[in-house]
mmCIF file of C-alpha atoms in Angstrom:
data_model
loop_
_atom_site.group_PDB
_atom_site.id
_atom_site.type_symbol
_atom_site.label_atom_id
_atom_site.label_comp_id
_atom_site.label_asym_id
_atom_site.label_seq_id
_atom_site.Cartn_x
_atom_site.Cartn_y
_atom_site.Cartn_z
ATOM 1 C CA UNK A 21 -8.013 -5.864 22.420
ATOM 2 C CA UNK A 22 -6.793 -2.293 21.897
ATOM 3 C CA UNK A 23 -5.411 -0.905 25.296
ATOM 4 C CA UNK A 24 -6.992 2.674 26.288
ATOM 5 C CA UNK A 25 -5.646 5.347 27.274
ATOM 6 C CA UNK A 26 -7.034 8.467 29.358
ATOM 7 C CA UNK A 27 -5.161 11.344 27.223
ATOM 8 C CA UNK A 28 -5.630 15.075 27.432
ATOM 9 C CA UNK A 29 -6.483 17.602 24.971
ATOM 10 C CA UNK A 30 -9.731 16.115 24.292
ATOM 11 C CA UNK A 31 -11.673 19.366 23.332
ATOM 12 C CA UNK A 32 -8.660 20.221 21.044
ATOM 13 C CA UNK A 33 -8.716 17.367 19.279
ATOM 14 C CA UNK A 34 -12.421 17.276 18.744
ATOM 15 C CA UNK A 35 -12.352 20.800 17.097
ATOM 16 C CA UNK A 36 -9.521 19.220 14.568
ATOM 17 C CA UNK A 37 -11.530 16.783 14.296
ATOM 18 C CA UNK A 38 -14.671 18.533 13.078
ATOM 19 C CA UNK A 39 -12.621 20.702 11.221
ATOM 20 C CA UNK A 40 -10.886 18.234 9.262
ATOM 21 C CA UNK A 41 -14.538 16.443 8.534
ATOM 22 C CA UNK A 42 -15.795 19.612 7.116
ATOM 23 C CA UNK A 43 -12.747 19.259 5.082
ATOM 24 C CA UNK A 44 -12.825 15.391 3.893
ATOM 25 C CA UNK A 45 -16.010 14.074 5.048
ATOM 26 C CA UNK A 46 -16.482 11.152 5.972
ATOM 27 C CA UNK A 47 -12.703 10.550 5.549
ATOM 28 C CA UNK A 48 -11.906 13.072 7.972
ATOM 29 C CA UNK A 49 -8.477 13.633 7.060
ATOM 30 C CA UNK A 50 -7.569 9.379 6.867
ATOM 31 C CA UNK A 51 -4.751 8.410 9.104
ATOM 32 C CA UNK A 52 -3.957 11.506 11.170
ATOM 33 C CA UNK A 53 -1.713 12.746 13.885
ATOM 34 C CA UNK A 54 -2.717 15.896 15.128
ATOM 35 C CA UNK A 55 0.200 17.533 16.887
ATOM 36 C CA UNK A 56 -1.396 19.859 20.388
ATOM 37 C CA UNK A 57 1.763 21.276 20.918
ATOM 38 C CA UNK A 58 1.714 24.434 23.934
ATOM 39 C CA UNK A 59 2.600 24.812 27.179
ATOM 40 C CA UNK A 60 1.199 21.240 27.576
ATOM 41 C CA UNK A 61 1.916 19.010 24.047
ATOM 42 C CA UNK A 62 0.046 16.269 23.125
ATOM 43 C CA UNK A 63 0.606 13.752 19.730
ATOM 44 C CA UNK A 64 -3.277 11.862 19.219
ATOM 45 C CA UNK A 65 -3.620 9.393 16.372
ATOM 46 C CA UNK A 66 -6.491 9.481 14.493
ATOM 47 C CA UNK A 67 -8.320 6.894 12.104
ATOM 48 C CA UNK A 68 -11.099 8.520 9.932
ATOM 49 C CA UNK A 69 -12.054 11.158 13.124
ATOM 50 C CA UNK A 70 -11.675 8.438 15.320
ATOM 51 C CA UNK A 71 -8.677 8.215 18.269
ATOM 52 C CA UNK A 72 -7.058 5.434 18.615
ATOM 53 C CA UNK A 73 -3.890 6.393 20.440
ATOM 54 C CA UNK A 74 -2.455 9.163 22.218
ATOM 55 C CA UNK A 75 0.708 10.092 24.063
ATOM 56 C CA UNK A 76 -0.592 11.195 27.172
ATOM 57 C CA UNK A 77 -2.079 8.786 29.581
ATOM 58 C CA UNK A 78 -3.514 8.754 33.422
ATOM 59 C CA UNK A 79 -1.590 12.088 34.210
ATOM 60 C CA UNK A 80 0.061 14.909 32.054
ATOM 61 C CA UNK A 81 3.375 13.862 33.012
ATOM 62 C CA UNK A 82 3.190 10.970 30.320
ATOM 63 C CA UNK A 83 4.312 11.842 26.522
ATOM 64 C CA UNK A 84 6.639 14.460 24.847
ATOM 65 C CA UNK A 85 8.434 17.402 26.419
ATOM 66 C CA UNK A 86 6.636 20.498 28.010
ATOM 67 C CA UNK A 87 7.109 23.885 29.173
ATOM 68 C CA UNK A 88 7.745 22.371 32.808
ATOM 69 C CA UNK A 89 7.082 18.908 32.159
ATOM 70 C CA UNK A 90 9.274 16.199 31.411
ATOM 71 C CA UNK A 91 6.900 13.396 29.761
ATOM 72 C CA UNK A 92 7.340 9.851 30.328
ATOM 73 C CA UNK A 93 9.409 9.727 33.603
ATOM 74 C CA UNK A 94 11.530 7.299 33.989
ATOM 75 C CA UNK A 95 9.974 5.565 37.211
ATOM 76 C CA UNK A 96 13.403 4.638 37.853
ATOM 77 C CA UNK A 97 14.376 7.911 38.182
ATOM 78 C CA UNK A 98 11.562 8.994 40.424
ATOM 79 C CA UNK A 99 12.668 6.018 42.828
ATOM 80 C CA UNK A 100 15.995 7.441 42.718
ATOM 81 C CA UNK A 101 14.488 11.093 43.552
ATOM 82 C CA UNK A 102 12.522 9.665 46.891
ATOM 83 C CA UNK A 103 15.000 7.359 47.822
ATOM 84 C CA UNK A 104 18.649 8.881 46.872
ATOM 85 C CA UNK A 105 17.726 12.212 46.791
ATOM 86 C CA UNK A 106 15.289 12.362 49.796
ATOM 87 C CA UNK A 107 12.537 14.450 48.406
ATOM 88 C CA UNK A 108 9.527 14.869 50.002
ATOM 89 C CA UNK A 109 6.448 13.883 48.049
ATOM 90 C CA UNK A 110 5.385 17.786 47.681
ATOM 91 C CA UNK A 111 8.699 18.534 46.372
ATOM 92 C CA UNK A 112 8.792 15.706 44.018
ATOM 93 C CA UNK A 113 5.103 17.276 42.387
ATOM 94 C CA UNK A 114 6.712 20.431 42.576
ATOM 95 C CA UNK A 115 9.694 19.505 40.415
ATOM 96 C CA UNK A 116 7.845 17.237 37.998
ATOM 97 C CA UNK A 117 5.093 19.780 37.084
ATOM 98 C CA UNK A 118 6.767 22.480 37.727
ATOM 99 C CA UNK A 119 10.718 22.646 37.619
ATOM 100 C CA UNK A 120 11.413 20.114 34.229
ATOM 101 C CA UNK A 121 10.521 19.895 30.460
ATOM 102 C CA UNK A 122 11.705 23.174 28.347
ATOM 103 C CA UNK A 123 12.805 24.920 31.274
ATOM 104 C CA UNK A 124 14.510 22.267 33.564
ATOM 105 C CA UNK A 125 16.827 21.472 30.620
ATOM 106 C CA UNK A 126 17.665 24.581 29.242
ATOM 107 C CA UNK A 127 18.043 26.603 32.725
ATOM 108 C CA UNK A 128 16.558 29.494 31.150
ATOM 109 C CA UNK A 129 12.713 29.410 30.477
ATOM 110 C CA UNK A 130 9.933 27.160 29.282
ATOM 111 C CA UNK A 131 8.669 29.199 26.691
ATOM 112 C CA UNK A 132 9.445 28.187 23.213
ATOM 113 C CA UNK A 133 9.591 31.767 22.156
ATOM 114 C CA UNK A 134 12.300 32.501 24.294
ATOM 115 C CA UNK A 135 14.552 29.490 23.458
ATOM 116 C CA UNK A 136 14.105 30.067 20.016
ATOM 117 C CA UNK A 137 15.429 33.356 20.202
ATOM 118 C CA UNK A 138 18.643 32.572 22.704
ATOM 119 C CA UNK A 139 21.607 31.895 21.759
ATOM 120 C CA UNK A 140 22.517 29.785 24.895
ATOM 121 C CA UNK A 141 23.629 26.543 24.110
ATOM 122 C CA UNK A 142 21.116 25.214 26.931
ATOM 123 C CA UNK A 143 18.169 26.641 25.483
ATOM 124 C CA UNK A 144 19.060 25.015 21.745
ATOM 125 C CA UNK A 145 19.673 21.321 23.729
ATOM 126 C CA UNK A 146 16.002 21.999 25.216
ATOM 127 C CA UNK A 147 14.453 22.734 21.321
ATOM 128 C CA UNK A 148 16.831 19.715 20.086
ATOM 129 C CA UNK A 149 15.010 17.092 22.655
ATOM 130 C CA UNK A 150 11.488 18.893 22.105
ATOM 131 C CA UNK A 151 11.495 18.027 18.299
ATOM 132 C CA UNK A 152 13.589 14.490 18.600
ATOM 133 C CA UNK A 153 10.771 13.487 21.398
ATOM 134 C CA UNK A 154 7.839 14.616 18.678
ATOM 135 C CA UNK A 155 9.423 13.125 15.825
ATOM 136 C CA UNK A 156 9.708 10.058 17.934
ATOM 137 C CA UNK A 157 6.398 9.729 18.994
ATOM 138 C CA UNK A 158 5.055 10.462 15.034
ATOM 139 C CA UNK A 159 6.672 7.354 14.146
ATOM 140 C CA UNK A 160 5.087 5.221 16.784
ATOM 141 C CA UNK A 161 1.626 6.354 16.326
ATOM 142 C CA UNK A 162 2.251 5.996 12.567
ATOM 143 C CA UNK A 163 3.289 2.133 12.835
ATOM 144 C CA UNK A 164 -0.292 1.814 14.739
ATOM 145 C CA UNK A 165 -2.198 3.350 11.924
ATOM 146 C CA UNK A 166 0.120 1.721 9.469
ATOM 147 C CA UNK A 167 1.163 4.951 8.220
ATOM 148 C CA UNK A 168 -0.238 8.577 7.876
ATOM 149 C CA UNK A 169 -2.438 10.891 5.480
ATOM 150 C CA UNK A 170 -2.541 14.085 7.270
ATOM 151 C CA UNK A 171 -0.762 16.043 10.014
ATOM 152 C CA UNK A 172 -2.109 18.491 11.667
ATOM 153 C CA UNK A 173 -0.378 21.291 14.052
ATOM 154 C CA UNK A 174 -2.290 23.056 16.727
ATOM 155 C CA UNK A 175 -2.315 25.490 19.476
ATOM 156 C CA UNK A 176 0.579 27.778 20.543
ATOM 157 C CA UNK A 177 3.726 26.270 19.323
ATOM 158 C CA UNK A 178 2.125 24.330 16.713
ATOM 159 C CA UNK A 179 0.545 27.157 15.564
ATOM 160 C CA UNK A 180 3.258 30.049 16.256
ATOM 161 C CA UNK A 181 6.870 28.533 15.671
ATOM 162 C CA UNK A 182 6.942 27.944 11.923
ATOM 163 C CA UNK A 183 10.860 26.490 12.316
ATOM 164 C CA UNK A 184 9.570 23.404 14.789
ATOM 165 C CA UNK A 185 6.737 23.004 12.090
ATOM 166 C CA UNK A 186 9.978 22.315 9.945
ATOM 167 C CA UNK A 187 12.051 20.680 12.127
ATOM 168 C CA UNK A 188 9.388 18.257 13.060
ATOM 169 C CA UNK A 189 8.605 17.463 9.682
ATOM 170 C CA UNK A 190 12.042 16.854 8.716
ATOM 171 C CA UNK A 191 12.322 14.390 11.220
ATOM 172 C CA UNK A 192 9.320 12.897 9.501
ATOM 173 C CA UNK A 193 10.402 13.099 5.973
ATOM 174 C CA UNK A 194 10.466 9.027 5.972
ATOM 175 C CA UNK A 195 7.129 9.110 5.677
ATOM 176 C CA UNK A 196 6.476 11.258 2.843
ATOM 177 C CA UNK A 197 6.226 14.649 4.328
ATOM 178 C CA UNK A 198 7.067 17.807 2.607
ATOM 179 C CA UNK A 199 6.818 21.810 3.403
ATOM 180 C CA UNK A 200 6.284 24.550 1.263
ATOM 181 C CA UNK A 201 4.865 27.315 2.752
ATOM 182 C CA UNK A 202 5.305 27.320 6.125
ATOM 183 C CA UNK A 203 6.206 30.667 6.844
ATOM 184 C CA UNK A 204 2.969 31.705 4.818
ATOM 185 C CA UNK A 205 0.577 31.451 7.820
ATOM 186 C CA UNK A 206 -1.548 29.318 4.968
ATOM 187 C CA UNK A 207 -3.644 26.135 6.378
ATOM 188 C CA UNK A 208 -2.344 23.570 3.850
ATOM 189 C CA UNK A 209 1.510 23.906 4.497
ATOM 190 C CA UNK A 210 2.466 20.553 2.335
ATOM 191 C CA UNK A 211 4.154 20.626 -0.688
ATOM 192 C CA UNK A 212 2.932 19.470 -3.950
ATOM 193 C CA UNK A 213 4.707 16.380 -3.737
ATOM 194 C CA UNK A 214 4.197 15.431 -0.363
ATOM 195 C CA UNK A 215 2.199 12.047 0.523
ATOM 196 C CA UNK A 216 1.181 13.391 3.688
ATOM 197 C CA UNK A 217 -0.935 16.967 4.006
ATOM 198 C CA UNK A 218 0.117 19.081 6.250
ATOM 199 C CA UNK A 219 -2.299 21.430 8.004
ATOM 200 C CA UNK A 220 -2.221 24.038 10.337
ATOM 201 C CA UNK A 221 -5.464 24.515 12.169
ATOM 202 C CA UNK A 222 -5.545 26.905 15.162
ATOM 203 C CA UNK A 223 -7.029 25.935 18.361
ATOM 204 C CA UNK A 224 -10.355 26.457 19.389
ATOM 205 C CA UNK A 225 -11.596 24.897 22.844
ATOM 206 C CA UNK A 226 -14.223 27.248 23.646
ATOM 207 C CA UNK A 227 -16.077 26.517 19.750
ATOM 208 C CA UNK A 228 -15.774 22.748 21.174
ATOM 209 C CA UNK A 229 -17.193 23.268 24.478
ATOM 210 C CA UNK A 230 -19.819 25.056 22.775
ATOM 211 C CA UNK A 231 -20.483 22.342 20.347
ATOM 212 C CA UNK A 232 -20.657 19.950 22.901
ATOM 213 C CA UNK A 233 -23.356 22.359 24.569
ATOM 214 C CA UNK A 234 -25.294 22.247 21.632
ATOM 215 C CA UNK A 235 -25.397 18.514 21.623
ATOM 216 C CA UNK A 236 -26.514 18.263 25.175
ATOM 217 C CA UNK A 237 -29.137 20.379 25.487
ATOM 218 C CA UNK A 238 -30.541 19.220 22.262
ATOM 219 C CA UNK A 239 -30.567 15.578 23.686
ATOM 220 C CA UNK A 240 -31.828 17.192 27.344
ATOM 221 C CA UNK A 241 -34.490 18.787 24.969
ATOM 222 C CA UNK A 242 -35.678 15.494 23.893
ATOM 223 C CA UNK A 243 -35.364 13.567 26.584
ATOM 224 C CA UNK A 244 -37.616 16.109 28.408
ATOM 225 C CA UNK A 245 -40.248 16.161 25.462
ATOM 226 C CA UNK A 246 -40.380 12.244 25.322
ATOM 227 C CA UNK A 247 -41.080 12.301 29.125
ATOM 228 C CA UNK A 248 -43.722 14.549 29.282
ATOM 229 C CA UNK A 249 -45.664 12.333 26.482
#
C-alpha cells in the first residue's frame, strides 16, 4: 500500500494540473514534478494529473528549505533544542517557523531576491543548500515515478529567479534535463534535446478556488434539483 501524505500547496498544484491537461490531455504532462517554490516550497510528484507523492507532510516544517523554514527537522535536533538548550515550547515554534530556512542560514534575509543579489558569503551558503535540498528531493520523487517527463516551476521563485531555474536543473541533468531559454520568460524553457520538458507556469490559486466553486455549486445544483423531484 502506498503511504499518504497530507502535503500543502494543494490549490497550486491543481491549477498545474489543469493547465498541463489542457496541454497533453489525458496525459497530463506524464511523470511530473511540479516545483511550488515561494516563501513556502513544495516538490509534488505527479502521474498522469494524479499525486502520488509530495515533500511536505502533517505540518509545513517537512520538505525543502524556506524563507523561515528549515524542512525536515532533524527530531534529534529539536530534542536537543528542549532539552540542551531549554527552550520553551513557544520559542521553539517561534524559531522553527519563524527564525530558520533562507534566513536562519544566511543571517541576512529570507527572500531569495535579496540573497541573490548579496555578495555575503552567508547569503550564497543559504542559495547553495536551497537548490542541493530541491535537486535532492527531484531525484527521490523521480525513483517513485520511475523517472520524469515534465517539470514544472511555479509561484514566486519558481517563477521569478531564472538562475535557480538553472541551477536546479543542472542538478538534474542525470535525468535528461536541458535549458534553453530560460531567461526568455517563455513557458516551454527545455531545450530541443532535452528528455524532460521544462515548463514554467505561473501560479494561480484564486482561478483554482474558483474552479473548485464551479464544481460545487454545480453538484449543490443537482443535488437540490434531484431532491425536490
Amino acid at each position: 500500500m502506498v503511504p499518504v501524505r497530507y502535503g500543502f500547496h494543494g490549490l497550486s498544484y491543481s491549477h498545474v494540473a489543469a493547465k498541463l491537461r489542457d496541454r497533453y490531455r489525458a496525459r497530463a504532462g506524464g511523470r511530473t514534478i511540479i516545483a511550488h517554490l515561494g516563501s513556502g516550497a513544495s516538490l509534488c510528484a505527479m502521474s498522469a494529473g494524479r499525486s502520488v507523492a509530495t515533500t511536505m507532510g502533517f505540518s509545513t516544517q517537512d520538505g525543502l528549505v524556506m524563507s523561515t523554514r528549515c524542512g525536515a527537522p532533524d527530531p534529534g535536533v529539536i530534542l536537543h533544542l528542549l532539552q540542551a538548550r531549554r527552550l520553551s515550547a513557544d520559542e521553539l515554534v517561534t524559531l522553527l517557523y519563524e527564525q530558520s530556512g533562507l534566513l536562519g542560514v544566511s543571517g541576512i534575509s529570507g527572500d531569495m531576491r535579496t540573497l541573490i543579489a548579496s555578495e555575503d558569503s552567508g547569503a550564497a551558503e543559504a542559495v547553495d543548500l536551497f537548490v542541493y535540498r530541491i535537486g535532492r528531493e527531484i531525484g527521490s520523487l523521480a525513483a517513485i515515478m520511475g523517472g520524469l517527463d515534465t517539470l514544472v516551476f511555479t509561484a514566486g521563485i519558481g517563477e521569478n529567479a531564472p538562475l535557480v531555474r538553472e541551477r536546479i536543473c543542472v542538478a538534474a541533468a542525470w535525468l535528461g534535463v536541458g535549458l534553453e531559454r530560460n531567461r526568455e520568460g517563455a513557458e516551454v524553457v527545455s531545450n530541443a534535446t532535452s528528455r524532460v520538458d521544462v515548463l514554467v507556469i505561473p501560479a494561480d490559486e484564486e482561478r483554482a478556488v474558483a474552479a473548485e466553486m464551479l464544481v460545487f455549486r454545480s453538484a449543490a445544483f443537482t443535488t437540490a434539483r434531484e431532491g425536490s423531484r
